[in-house]
Coordinates of C-alpha atoms in Angstrom, one line a residue:
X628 CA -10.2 -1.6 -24.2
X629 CA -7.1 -1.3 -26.8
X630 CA -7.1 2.6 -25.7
X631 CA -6.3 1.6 -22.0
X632 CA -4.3 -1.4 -22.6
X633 CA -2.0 1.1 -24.8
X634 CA -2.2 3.7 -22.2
X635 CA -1.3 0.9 -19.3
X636 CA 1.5 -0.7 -21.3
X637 CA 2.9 3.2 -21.9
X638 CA 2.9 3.4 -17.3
X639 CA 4.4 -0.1 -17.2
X640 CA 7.1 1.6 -19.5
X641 CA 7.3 5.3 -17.4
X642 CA 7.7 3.3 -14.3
X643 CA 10.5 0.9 -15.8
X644 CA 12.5 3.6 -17.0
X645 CA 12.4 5.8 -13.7
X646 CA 13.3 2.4 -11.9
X647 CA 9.7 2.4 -9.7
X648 CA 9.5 -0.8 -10.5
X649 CA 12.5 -1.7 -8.9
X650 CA 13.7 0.6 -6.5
X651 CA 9.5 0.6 -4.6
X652 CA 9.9 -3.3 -4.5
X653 CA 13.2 -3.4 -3.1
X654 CA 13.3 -0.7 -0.5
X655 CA 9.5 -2.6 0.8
X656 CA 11.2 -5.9 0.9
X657 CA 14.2 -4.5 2.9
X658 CA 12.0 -2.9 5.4
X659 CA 10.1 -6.1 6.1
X660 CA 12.7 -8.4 6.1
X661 CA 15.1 -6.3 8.8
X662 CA 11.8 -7.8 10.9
X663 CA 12.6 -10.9 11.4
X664 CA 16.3 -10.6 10.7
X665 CA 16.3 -8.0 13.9
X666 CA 14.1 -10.1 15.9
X667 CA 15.8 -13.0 15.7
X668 CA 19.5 -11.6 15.8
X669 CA 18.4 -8.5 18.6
X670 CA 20.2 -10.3 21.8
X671 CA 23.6 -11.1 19.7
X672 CA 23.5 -6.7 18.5
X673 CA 22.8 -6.0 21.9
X674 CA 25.7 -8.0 23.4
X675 CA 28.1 -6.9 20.5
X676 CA 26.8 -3.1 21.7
X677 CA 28.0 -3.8 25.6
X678 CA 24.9 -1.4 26.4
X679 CA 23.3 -4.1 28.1
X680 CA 24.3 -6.5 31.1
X681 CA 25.1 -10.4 29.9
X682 CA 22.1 -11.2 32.7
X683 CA 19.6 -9.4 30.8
X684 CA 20.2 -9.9 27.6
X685 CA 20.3 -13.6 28.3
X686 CA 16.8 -13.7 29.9
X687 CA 15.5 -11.7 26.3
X688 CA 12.9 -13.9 24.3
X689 CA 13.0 -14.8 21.4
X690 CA 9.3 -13.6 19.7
X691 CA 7.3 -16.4 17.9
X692 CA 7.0 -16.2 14.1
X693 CA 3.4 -14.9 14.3
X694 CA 4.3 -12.1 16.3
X695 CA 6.7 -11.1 13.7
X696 CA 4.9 -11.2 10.6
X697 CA 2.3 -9.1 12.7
X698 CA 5.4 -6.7 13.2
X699 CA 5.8 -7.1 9.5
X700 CA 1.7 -6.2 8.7
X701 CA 2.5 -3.1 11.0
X702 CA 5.0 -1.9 8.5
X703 CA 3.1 -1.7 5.3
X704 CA 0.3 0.5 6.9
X705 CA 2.8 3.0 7.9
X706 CA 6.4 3.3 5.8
X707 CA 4.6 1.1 3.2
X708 CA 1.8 3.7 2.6
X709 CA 4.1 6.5 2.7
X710 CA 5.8 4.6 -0.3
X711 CA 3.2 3.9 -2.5
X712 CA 1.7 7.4 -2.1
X713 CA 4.5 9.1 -3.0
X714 CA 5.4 6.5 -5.7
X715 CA 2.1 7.5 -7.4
X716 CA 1.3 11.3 -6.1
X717 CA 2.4 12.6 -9.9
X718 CA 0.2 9.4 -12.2
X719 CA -2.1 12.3 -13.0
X720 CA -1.2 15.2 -11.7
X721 CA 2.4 14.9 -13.3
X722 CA 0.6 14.5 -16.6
X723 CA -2.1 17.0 -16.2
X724 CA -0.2 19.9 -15.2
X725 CA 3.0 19.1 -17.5
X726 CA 0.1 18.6 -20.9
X727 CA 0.6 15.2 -21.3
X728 CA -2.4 14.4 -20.5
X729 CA -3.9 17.3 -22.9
X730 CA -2.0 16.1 -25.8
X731 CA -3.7 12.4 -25.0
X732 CA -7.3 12.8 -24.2
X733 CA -7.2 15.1 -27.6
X734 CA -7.4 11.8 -29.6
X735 CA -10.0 9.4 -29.3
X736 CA -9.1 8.4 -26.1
X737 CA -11.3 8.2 -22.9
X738 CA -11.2 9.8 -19.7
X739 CA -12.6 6.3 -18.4
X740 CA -9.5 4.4 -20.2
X741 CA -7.3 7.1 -19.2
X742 CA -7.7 6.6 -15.5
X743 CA -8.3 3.0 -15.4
X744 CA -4.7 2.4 -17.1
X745 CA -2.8 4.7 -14.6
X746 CA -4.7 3.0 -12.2
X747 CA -3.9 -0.4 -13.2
X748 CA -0.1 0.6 -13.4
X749 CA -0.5 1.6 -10.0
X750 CA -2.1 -1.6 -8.6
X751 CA 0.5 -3.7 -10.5
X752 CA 3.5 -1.8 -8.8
X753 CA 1.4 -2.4 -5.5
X754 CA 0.4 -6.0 -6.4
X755 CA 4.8 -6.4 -7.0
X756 CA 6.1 -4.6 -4.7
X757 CA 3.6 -6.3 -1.8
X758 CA 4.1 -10.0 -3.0
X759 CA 7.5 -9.9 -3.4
X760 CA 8.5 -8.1 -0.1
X761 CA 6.1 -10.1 2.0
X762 CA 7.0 -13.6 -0.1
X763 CA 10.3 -12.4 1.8
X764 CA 10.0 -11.6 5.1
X765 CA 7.8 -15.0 5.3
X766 CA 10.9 -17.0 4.1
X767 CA 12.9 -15.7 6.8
X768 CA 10.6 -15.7 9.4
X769 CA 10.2 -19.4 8.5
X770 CA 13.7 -19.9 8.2
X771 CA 15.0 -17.9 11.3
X772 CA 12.0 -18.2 13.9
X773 CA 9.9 -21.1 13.1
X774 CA 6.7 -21.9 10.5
X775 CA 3.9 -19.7 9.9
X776 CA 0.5 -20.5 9.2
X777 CA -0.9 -20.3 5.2
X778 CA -4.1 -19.9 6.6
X779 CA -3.3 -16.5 8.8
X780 CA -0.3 -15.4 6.5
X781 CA -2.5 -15.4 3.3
X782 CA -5.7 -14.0 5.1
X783 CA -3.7 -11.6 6.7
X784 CA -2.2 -10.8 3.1
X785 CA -5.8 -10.1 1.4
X786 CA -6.7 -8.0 3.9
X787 CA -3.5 -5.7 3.6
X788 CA -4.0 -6.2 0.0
X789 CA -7.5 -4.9 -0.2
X790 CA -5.8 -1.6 2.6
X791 CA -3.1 -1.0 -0.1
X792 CA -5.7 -1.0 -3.2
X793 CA -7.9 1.7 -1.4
X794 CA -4.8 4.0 -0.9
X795 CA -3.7 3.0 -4.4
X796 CA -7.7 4.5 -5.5
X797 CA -7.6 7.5 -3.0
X798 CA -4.2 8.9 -4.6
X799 CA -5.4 8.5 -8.3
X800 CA -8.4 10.3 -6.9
X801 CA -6.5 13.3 -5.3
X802 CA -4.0 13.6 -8.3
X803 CA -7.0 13.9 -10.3
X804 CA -8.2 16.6 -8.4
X805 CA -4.7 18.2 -7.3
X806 CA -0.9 18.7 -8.0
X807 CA 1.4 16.0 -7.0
X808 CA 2.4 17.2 -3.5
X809 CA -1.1 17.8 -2.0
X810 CA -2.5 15.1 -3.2
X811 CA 0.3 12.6 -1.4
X812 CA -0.5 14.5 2.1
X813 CA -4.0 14.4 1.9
X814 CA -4.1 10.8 1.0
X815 CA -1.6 10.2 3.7
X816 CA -3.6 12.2 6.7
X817 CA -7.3 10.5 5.7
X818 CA -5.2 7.0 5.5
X819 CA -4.2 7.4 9.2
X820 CA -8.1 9.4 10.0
X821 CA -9.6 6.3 9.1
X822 CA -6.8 4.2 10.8
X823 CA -7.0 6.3 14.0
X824 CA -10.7 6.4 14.3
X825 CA -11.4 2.7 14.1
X826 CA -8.7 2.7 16.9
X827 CA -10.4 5.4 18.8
X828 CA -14.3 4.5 18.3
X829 CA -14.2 1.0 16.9
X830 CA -18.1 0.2 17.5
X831 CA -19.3 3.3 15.7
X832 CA -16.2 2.4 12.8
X833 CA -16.6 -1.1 12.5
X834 CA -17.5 -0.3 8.5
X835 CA -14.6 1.6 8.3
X836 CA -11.1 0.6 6.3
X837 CA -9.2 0.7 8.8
X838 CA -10.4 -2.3 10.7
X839 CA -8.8 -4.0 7.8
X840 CA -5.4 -3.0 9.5
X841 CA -6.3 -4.4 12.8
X842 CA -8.2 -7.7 11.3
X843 CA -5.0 -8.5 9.5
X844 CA -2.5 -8.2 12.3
X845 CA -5.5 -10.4 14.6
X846 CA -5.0 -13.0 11.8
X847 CA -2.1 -14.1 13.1
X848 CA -3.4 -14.0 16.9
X849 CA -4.4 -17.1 18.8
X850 CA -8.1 -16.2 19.4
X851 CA -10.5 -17.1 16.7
X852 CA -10.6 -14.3 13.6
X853 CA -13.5 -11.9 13.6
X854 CA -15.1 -11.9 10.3
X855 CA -14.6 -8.7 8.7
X856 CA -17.2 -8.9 5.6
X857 CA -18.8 -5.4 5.8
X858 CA -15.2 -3.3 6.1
X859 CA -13.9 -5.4 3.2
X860 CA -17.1 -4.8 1.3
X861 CA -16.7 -1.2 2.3
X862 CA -13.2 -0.7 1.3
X863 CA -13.8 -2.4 -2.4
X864 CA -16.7 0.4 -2.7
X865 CA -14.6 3.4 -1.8
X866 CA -12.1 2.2 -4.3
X867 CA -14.3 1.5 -6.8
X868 CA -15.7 4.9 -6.3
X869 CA -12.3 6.9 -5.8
X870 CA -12.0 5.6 -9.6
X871 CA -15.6 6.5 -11.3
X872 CA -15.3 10.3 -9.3
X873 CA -11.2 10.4 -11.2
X874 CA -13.3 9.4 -14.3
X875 CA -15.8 12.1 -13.9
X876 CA -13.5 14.9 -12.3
X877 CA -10.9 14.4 -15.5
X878 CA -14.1 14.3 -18.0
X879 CA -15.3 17.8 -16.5
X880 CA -12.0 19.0 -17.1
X881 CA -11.4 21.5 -20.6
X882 CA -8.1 20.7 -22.3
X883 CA -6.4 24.2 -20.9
X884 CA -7.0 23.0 -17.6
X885 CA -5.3 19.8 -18.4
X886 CA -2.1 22.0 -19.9
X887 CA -2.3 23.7 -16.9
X888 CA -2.8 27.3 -18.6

């Protein structure tokens, strides 16, 4: 436990002085806030453009405040993937290939504690990055367009939560397995499979993670929200096993391997 709360503290460090911690929170929150902030502001940049007749642009509503956090759920499974993949494609890789990672697993130090601190680092830049930028957007969704439900805002939140950890797990996998740059496109492209085929098939994917995407943005529907146990359950498992198959692929690994020789 000392090994990996070293090892974590050592991430929390990397990530501070290469600004992740800063610059992945801040470029999240201004994507989700320009939500609202568009929505709300959309017929006053159309009128200021001249694009548009006055008649029109007078007749545009106004969306509610649950359709724009729904808007704001829709970012985070696209642009906010992108940038948490990438943000982590080198926790492993990076280390493995550049002998880090050779240098630490020398000394007493477990593959298990290895990968369960760079994954912790991981989740805590998600678990940041995700609270702060949706805290955000739901102030100024509340402020410009109206209240929004604590029920369907945090529900919706867990779900997207438990979507995020799961891509957090698959890229520690992958950079386990890979260098840096394959392991962010792989990630990426069975992200949107699974997203895609719950959209495609969803009676035969109705385990699958990706209903988690379309559950979260139903949350803030008007119709009554499906339960969505057996993909949460589902999701948790994958992650929980992207992690034990990092632990067992890095274990398997010989030290050259790890220096990249």
């Amino acid at each position: 436990m000392r090994q990996a709360w070293l090892i974590y503290r050592k991430e929390l460090l990397g990530m501070a002085r290469s600004y992740q911690l800063l610059w992945v929170p801040v470029v999240l929150m201004l994507l989700v806030v320009m939500q609202p902030v568009t929505s709300y502001y959309l017929p006053e940049i159309l009128a200021a453009s001249g694009s548009m007749p006055e008649e029109l642009i007078a007749g545009l509503p106004i969306p509610g405040s649950a359709e724009v956090m729904a808007g704001v759920l829709g970012q985070y499974s696209t642009i906010g993937v992108l940038i948490l993949v990438i943000a982590g494609m080198q926790v492993v890789a990076g280390e493995r290939y550049g002998g880090t990672a050779a240098l630490v697993l020398v000394r007493p130090v477990s593959s298990a504690s290895f990968i369960s601190a760079k994954w912790a680092g991981q989740m805590t830049l998600m678990l940041l990055s995700f609270t702060a930028s949706y805290a955000a957007s739901w102030y100024y969704t509340v402020l410009l367009l109206g209240p929004v439900s604590w029920r369907q805002g945090l529900i919706a939140g867990g779900l997207y939560i438990l979507w995020l950890t799961f891509a957090v797990s698959l890229t520690v996998l992958l950079s386990t397995l890979m260098r840096g740059s394959a392991a962010a496109v792989i990630s990426l492209l069975l992200m949107g499979a699974l997203s895609l085929g719950y959209s495609l098939a969803p009676a035969w994917f109705s385990w699958s993670p990706g209903r988690l995407l379309v559950e979260g943005t139903a949350a803030f529907g008007a119709s009554p929200l499906k339960p969505a146990i057996s993909p949460s359950i589902v999701t948790a498992l994958l992650s929980l096993l992207c992690i034990i198959c990092a632990v067992w692929s890095l274990r398997r690994q010989s030290i050259p391997d790890l220096r990249g020789d």
